[in-house]
Every structure is written in structure tokens, then in C-alpha cells.
Short mmCIF file of C-alpha atoms and ligand atoms in Angstrom, two decimals:
data_model
loop_
_atom_site.label_atom_id
_atom_site.label_comp_id
_atom_site.label_asym_id
_atom_site.label_seq_id
_atom_site.Cartn_x
_atom_site.Cartn_y
_atom_site.Cartn_z
CA MET P 1 0.02 -0.01 -0.10
CA GLU P 2 0.99 3.64 -0.80
CA GLU P 3 0.13 4.74 2.60
CA GLU P 4 2.54 2.36 4.42
CA ASN P 5 5.46 3.55 2.64
CA THR P 6 4.60 7.14 3.42
CA LYS P 7 7.30 8.56 5.93
CA PHE P 8 6.44 10.66 8.42
CA THR P 9 7.55 14.38 7.61
CA LYS P 10 9.58 16.42 10.54
CA GLU P 11 6.39 18.78 10.52
CA ASP P 12 3.89 16.18 11.58
CA ALA P 13 6.13 13.72 13.48
CA ASP P 14 4.87 12.89 16.99
CA ILE P 15 6.44 11.60 19.96
CA ILE P 16 6.53 8.09 18.95
CA SER P 17 8.52 8.83 15.31
CA GLU P 18 10.97 11.18 16.91
CA THR P 19 11.52 8.59 19.50
CA VAL P 20 12.11 5.58 17.13
CA GLU P 21 14.25 7.94 14.93
CA LYS P 22 16.77 8.87 17.72
CA VAL P 23 16.95 5.31 18.77
CA SER P 24 17.03 3.47 15.55
CA LYS P 25 17.85 6.18 12.79
CA ARG P 26 14.64 5.05 11.23
CA THR P 27 11.09 6.89 10.96
CA LEU P 28 7.81 4.92 11.24
CA THR P 29 5.45 5.09 8.87
CA ARG P 30 2.30 6.63 9.30
CA MET P 31 0.67 2.74 8.90
CA GLU P 32 3.10 1.82 11.46
CA ILE P 33 2.33 4.72 13.83
CA ILE P 34 -1.49 4.12 13.52
CA ALA P 35 -1.06 0.42 14.19
CA GLN P 36 0.81 0.97 17.15
CA LEU P 37 -1.94 3.60 18.69
CA LEU P 38 -4.42 1.21 17.95
CA ILE P 39 -2.84 -1.45 19.75
CA PHE P 40 -2.28 0.96 22.82
CA LEU P 41 -6.20 1.62 22.68
CA ALA P 42 -7.53 -1.74 22.29
CA ALA P 43 -4.64 -3.17 25.09
CA GLY P 44 -5.04 -0.32 27.32
CA TYR P 45 -8.28 0.91 27.78
CA GLU P 46 -10.61 -1.71 28.47
CA THR P 47 -8.05 -3.63 30.67
CA THR P 48 -7.32 -0.67 32.91
CA ALA P 49 -11.12 0.45 32.85
CA THR P 50 -12.15 -3.25 33.71
CA THR P 51 -9.72 -3.16 36.83
CA LEU P 52 -10.83 0.17 38.21
CA HIS P 53 -14.60 -1.07 37.60
CA PHE P 54 -13.84 -4.14 39.78
CA VAL P 55 -11.66 -2.34 42.50
CA THR P 56 -14.39 0.33 43.12
CA TYR P 57 -17.02 -2.17 43.47
CA ILE P 58 -14.92 -4.23 45.94
CA LEU P 59 -14.29 -0.91 48.02
CA SER P 60 -17.90 -0.17 48.00
CA GLN P 61 -18.75 -3.73 49.45
CA ARG P 62 -15.60 -3.74 51.88
CA PRO P 63 -15.94 -0.43 53.64
CA ASP P 64 -12.78 -1.79 56.05
CA VAL P 65 -10.65 -2.13 53.13
CA GLN P 66 -11.91 1.20 51.67
CA ASP P 67 -11.18 3.10 55.07
CA LYS P 68 -7.60 1.52 55.05
CA VAL P 69 -6.74 2.91 51.47
CA ARG P 70 -8.12 6.45 52.11
CA ASP P 71 -6.15 6.62 55.18
CA GLU P 72 -2.91 5.75 53.15
CA VAL P 73 -3.91 8.09 50.61
CA ASN P 74 -4.59 10.93 53.08
CA GLU P 75 -1.07 10.32 54.86
CA ILE P 76 0.78 10.39 51.78
CA PHE P 77 -1.23 12.86 49.52
CA GLY P 78 -1.82 15.26 52.25
CA ASP P 79 -2.92 18.65 51.12
CA LYS P 80 -0.97 18.48 47.86
CA LYS P 81 -2.60 19.68 44.76
CA GLU P 82 -0.89 17.22 42.56
CA ILE P 83 0.26 13.36 42.68
CA GLY P 84 3.70 12.35 41.41
CA TYR P 85 5.34 9.17 40.55
CA ASP P 86 7.29 9.44 44.04
CA ASP P 87 3.98 9.51 46.03
CA VAL P 88 2.49 6.65 44.05
CA SER P 89 5.36 4.69 44.73
CA LYS P 90 4.91 5.03 48.38
CA PHE P 91 1.54 3.13 48.56
CA VAL P 92 1.72 -0.07 49.93
CA TYR P 93 -1.89 -0.88 50.94
CA MET P 94 -3.39 0.33 47.93
CA ASN P 95 -1.01 -1.64 45.64
CA ALA P 96 -2.18 -4.86 47.81
CA VAL P 97 -5.86 -3.85 47.28
CA ILE P 98 -5.21 -3.27 43.38
CA ASP P 99 -3.24 -6.92 42.85
CA GLU P 100 -5.74 -8.71 44.98
CA THR P 101 -8.14 -7.26 42.39
CA LEU P 102 -6.14 -8.38 39.49
CA ARG P 103 -5.61 -11.75 41.09
CA ILE P 104 -9.31 -12.30 41.12
CA PHE P 105 -10.14 -10.93 38.24
CA PRO P 106 -7.26 -10.76 35.50
CA PRO P 107 -8.50 -8.89 32.60
CA ALA P 108 -6.55 -11.33 30.35
CA THR P 109 -7.56 -15.03 31.80
CA ARG P 110 -4.66 -16.74 29.41
CA LEU P 111 -1.90 -16.00 27.14
CA ASN P 112 -0.14 -18.20 24.57
CA ARG P 113 3.04 -19.02 23.64
CA LEU P 114 4.84 -20.35 20.16
CA CYS P 115 7.73 -22.83 20.95
CA GLN P 116 10.36 -21.49 18.38
CA LYS P 117 12.45 -24.61 18.60
CA GLU P 118 12.33 -28.03 19.82
CA THR P 119 12.67 -27.93 23.59
CA VAL P 120 12.97 -30.41 26.19
CA ILE P 121 11.61 -29.51 29.81
CA ASN P 122 11.88 -31.94 32.56
CA GLY P 123 12.23 -34.96 30.17
CA VAL P 124 9.15 -33.92 27.90
CA LYS P 125 9.84 -32.98 24.30
CA PHE P 126 8.08 -29.87 22.79
CA GLU P 127 8.26 -29.72 18.95
CA LYS P 128 8.85 -26.54 17.20
CA GLY P 129 5.59 -25.06 16.46
CA SER P 130 3.70 -26.12 19.74
CA VAL P 131 1.34 -23.86 21.41
CA PHE P 132 1.69 -23.36 25.05
CA SER P 133 -1.68 -22.03 26.94
CA VAL P 134 -0.91 -20.33 30.06
CA PRO P 135 -3.95 -20.56 32.01
CA ILE P 136 -3.76 -17.30 34.44
CA TYR P 137 -7.24 -17.40 35.89
CA ALA P 138 -6.85 -20.96 36.92
CA ILE P 139 -3.31 -20.41 38.32
CA HIS P 140 -4.80 -16.96 40.28
CA HIS P 141 -7.72 -19.20 41.65
CA SER P 142 -5.67 -22.16 42.49
CA PRO P 143 -6.21 -23.11 46.20
CA GLU P 144 -2.65 -24.70 46.12
CA ILE P 145 -1.16 -21.24 45.90
CA TYR P 146 -3.63 -19.05 47.37
CA GLU P 147 -5.46 -20.17 50.29
CA ASN P 148 -9.34 -19.55 50.12
CA PRO P 149 -8.69 -18.17 46.62
CA GLU P 150 -12.25 -16.77 46.27
CA GLU P 151 -11.79 -14.30 49.31
CA PHE P 152 -10.65 -10.86 48.79
CA ILE P 153 -7.74 -10.67 51.24
CA PRO P 154 -5.19 -7.69 50.02
CA GLU P 155 -2.83 -8.67 53.23
CA ARG P 156 -1.52 -11.49 50.67
CA PHE P 157 0.05 -8.65 48.34
CA LEU P 158 1.69 -7.12 51.30
CA PRO P 159 5.55 -7.27 50.67
CA ASP P 160 6.56 -10.09 53.13
CA GLU P 161 4.02 -12.49 51.92
CA SER P 162 3.91 -11.36 48.38
CA ASP P 163 7.79 -11.71 48.11
CA SER P 164 7.70 -15.68 49.29
CA ARG P 165 5.82 -16.43 46.47
CA HIS P 166 6.71 -18.06 43.13
CA PRO P 167 7.03 -15.03 40.76
CA MET P 168 5.06 -17.09 38.08
CA ALA P 169 2.12 -17.50 40.70
CA PHE P 170 0.68 -13.77 39.74
CA LEU P 171 0.60 -12.92 35.84
CA PRO P 172 -1.84 -10.17 35.48
CA PHE P 173 0.61 -8.41 32.80
CA GLY P 174 1.97 -11.46 31.60
CA ALA P 175 5.88 -12.48 31.87
CA GLY P 176 8.95 -12.53 29.93
CA PRO P 177 10.19 -10.33 27.00
CA ARG P 178 6.90 -9.95 25.37
CA ASN P 179 4.77 -9.11 28.81
CA CYS P 180 2.33 -6.23 28.78
CA LEU P 181 4.06 -3.26 27.30
CA GLY P 182 2.09 -0.76 29.30
CA MET P 183 2.11 -2.34 32.61
CA ARG P 184 4.10 0.59 34.52
CA PHE P 185 1.78 3.11 32.91
CA ALA P 186 -1.27 0.80 33.92
CA GLU P 187 -0.19 0.78 37.36
CA TYR P 188 0.58 4.52 37.61
CA GLU P 189 -2.97 5.38 36.07
CA LEU P 190 -4.97 2.87 38.26
CA ARG P 191 -3.00 4.35 41.46
CA VAL P 192 -3.23 7.97 40.74
CA THR P 193 -7.03 7.69 39.73
CA LEU P 194 -7.98 5.85 42.50
CA ALA P 195 -6.15 8.24 44.99
CA TRP P 196 -7.98 11.14 43.47
CA ILE P 197 -11.32 9.62 43.73
CA ILE P 198 -11.22 7.85 46.92
CA LYS P 199 -9.87 11.29 48.73
CA LYS P 200 -12.81 12.88 47.41
CA TYR P 201 -15.49 10.41 47.41
CA LYS P 202 -17.09 7.48 49.57
CA PHE P 203 -17.96 4.37 47.65
CA ILE P 204 -21.45 2.94 49.05
CA PRO P 205 -22.94 -0.05 47.92
CA ALA P 206 -25.74 0.30 45.42
CA ASP P 207 -29.14 -1.25 46.30
CA GLU P 208 -29.04 -4.60 44.48
CA LYS P 209 -26.79 -7.19 46.13
CA LEU P 210 -24.60 -9.23 43.95
CA ALA P 211 -23.68 -12.92 45.18
CA TRP P 212 -20.04 -13.41 45.87
CA PRO P 213 -18.09 -14.92 44.31
CA LEU P 214 -19.33 -12.73 41.36
CA GLU P 215 -20.83 -14.52 38.24
CA LEU P 216 -18.46 -13.97 35.27
CA GLU P 217 -18.98 -13.81 31.59
CA PRO P 218 -17.52 -16.64 29.86
CA THR P 219 -16.00 -14.50 27.14
CA GLY P 220 -12.99 -15.48 24.45
CA GLY P 221 -11.98 -11.61 25.29
CA LEU P 222 -11.57 -9.67 28.50
CA LEU P 223 -12.87 -11.19 31.92
CA LYS P 224 -16.04 -9.12 32.73
CA SER P 225 -18.80 -9.52 35.31
CA LYS P 226 -21.94 -11.23 34.06
CA TYR P 227 -23.93 -8.20 35.78
CA GLU P 228 -23.32 -4.65 35.94
CA LEU P 229 -21.27 -3.81 39.14
CA LYS P 230 -22.87 -0.79 40.28
CA CYS P 231 -21.91 1.41 43.45
CA LYS P 232 -22.77 4.99 44.82
CA LEU P 233 -20.32 7.62 45.67
CA GLU P 234 -20.97 10.22 48.34
CA LYS P 235 -18.64 13.54 48.30
CA LEU P 236 -16.91 13.56 51.29
C1 HEM C 1 -4.50 -3.41 33.99
C2 HEM C 1 -4.41 -3.13 33.04
C3 HEM C 1 -3.50 -3.84 31.66
C4 HEM C 1 -3.34 -5.30 31.97
C5 HEM C 1 -3.89 -6.41 33.15
C6 HEM C 1 -2.63 -5.85 30.54
C7 HEM C 1 -2.52 -7.21 30.70
C8 HEM C 1 -1.52 -7.72 29.37
C9 HEM C 1 -1.46 -8.79 29.31
C10 HEM C 1 -1.85 -10.47 30.21
C11 HEM C 1 -0.52 -8.80 28.06
C12 HEM C 1 -0.09 -10.23 27.20
C13 HEM C 1 1.53 -10.44 28.03
C14 HEM C 1 2.16 -11.58 27.56
O1 HEM C 1 1.82 -12.05 26.74
O2 HEM C 1 3.28 -12.12 28.40
C15 HEM C 1 -0.46 -7.50 27.44
C16 HEM C 1 0.22 -7.20 26.30
C17 HEM C 1 0.41 -5.85 26.08
N1 HEM C 1 -0.23 -4.96 26.81
FE1 HEM C 1 -1.07 -4.77 28.13
N2 HEM C 1 -2.28 -4.70 30.02
C18 HEM C 1 -2.75 -3.58 30.61
C19 HEM C 1 -2.67 -2.20 30.42
C20 HEM C 1 -1.90 -1.88 29.19
C21 HEM C 1 -1.78 -0.51 28.93
C22 HEM C 1 -2.38 0.69 29.61
C23 HEM C 1 -1.20 -0.62 27.58
C24 HEM C 1 -0.84 0.45 26.65
C25 HEM C 1 -0.62 1.98 27.01
C26 HEM C 1 -0.72 -2.18 27.33
C27 HEM C 1 -0.09 -2.44 26.22
C28 HEM C 1 0.32 -3.62 25.69
C29 HEM C 1 1.04 -4.13 24.54
C30 HEM C 1 1.45 -3.27 23.59
C31 HEM C 1 0.95 -5.48 24.70
C32 HEM C 1 1.55 -6.45 23.93
C33 HEM C 1 3.07 -6.41 24.08
C34 HEM C 1 3.84 -7.35 23.18
O3 HEM C 1 3.32 -8.24 22.34
O4 HEM C 1 5.28 -7.06 23.24
N3 HEM C 1 -1.31 -2.68 28.24
N4 HEM C 1 -1.25 -6.71 28.41
#
């Protein structure tokens, strides 16, 4: 396609094009830039929004957890008008709440890997071209790894407990060289957004009560609740 070979000119070069040019001495074509931006939108929007959706619902159902998150936010945030990366990196309990949410509700429930060359693992031979499916949801809900896996227990992700767990026991962002490109951005975005909202509003349960564990949609795409997750907001 002619469009694919169109080089971005200096005038309309954006941040992605400029960065690639500096690093690789080559510019991206317009099509490549559009493809990258579409991937960012597709991979980055719904995943983060769904996670925030689950977190706010859980906080409305668990005022004890909500109060602890708010106390931590107020302690770190204080009266500041802005919240920066340094502030966000101080959150400990909020991190645990977000991680426990991503454990119970990982937006991507599985991921695949293609075997690039014949490989032997523990005496088992895998041919080139074999497809491996990593069952993220099943790992996150395994009672052998997480005691009472259906219970929401953020303390599992406080540093001491979390550090003693196998690194592959928690895979919401995948693993290895092709793990989620937007992981750090998503982590930051989730924490900053939650900090701003929880500082100003209280999450209250909506009138309808859903059974826990929540019923989920059997979907090939991202994990979703079968029923709308509602909560009310009260200004503090
Ligand atoms: C809570 C939010 C998010 C979750 C749970 C999530 C999860 C994932 C997972 C499981 C993968 C596959 C990783 C693997 O195969 O090992 C992935 C890949 C990817 N994600 Fe995310 N993601 C999130 C947010 C974002 C955001 C905000 C962006 C971009 C702004 C993004 C961009 C990408 C891209 C580009 C890939 C493909 C990486 C590659 O193939 O090399 N993600 N994500």
C-alpha cells in the first residue's frame, strides 16, 4: 500500500516517531504509527477500565478495606494539589488492594506462547510450533497457591507474603520479554485515579446485592462480570 510507505515528515512527526528515529535512525511509516496507537488503545483502555471497575465495586462492598486505602492516601497525599510518581511509589496497602483485584479478576484470563525451536523441559520434548497456553485465571484461583482463593484478602500482597510466592504465581501482565508493554503506565494510572477519587468520595453499595464470588461472563476476550457492577458515590 502506498500509505504504508509514506514517511512521517518532520512537521507531523509525533513523540513516537521522534523517539524511534533517535533510537533506530529510521522513521515509522504512518501506517506503523496508526497500528501502534490502535494497539495501545485496544490493549490499554478496556483492561485498565475493567480493573478500576472491579476495584471500586469491591471497595463499596468492603468499607474496612476502603477506609484503610483512604487513610494511606491521605497520609501520603496530604494537602498536595498534585500527585507524582514518588507519591505513588509510597502506596503499600493500595498496591495490595489493586493486586488482589487483578488476582481475582485478571482482565486477560490466559495467554499463549509459540515454541520457536524443539525444547525439552523436565524430560518432556516439545516440537517446534507447539502452542502453550498459560491459564492465568486458573493459576490465580488455585488453592495450592492462594488459600481460600475466592476470598478478597489484600494482605496476601503485602511485601512479606508476596515476596515469598513463586514469581509465576501472579501473572496479570504476563511475563518475559513480551509481557505487557503498558504495565508501569497502567499501574501508575490505576493508583493515581483511585487516589484522587477515594480522597474526595466514599464508595457505597448500590441497592442490588450481587452474590460473591461474582458471576463472570464466559468470554474469549477480556474478563467481565455477568451483571453490571454498581456502586454509589458520596462526596466527602
Ligand atoms: C490493568 C491493565 C492491563 C493489563 C491487566 C494488561 C495485560 C496484558 C497482558 C496479559 C498482556 C500479554 C503479555 C504476555 O503475553 O506475556 C499484555 C500485552 C500488551 N499490553 Fe497490556 N495490560 C494492561 C494495560 C495496558 C496499557 C495501559 C497498555 C498501553 C498503553 C498496554 C499495552 C500492551 C501491549 C502493547 C501489549 C503487547 C506486548 C507485546 O506483545 O510485546 N497494556 N497486556
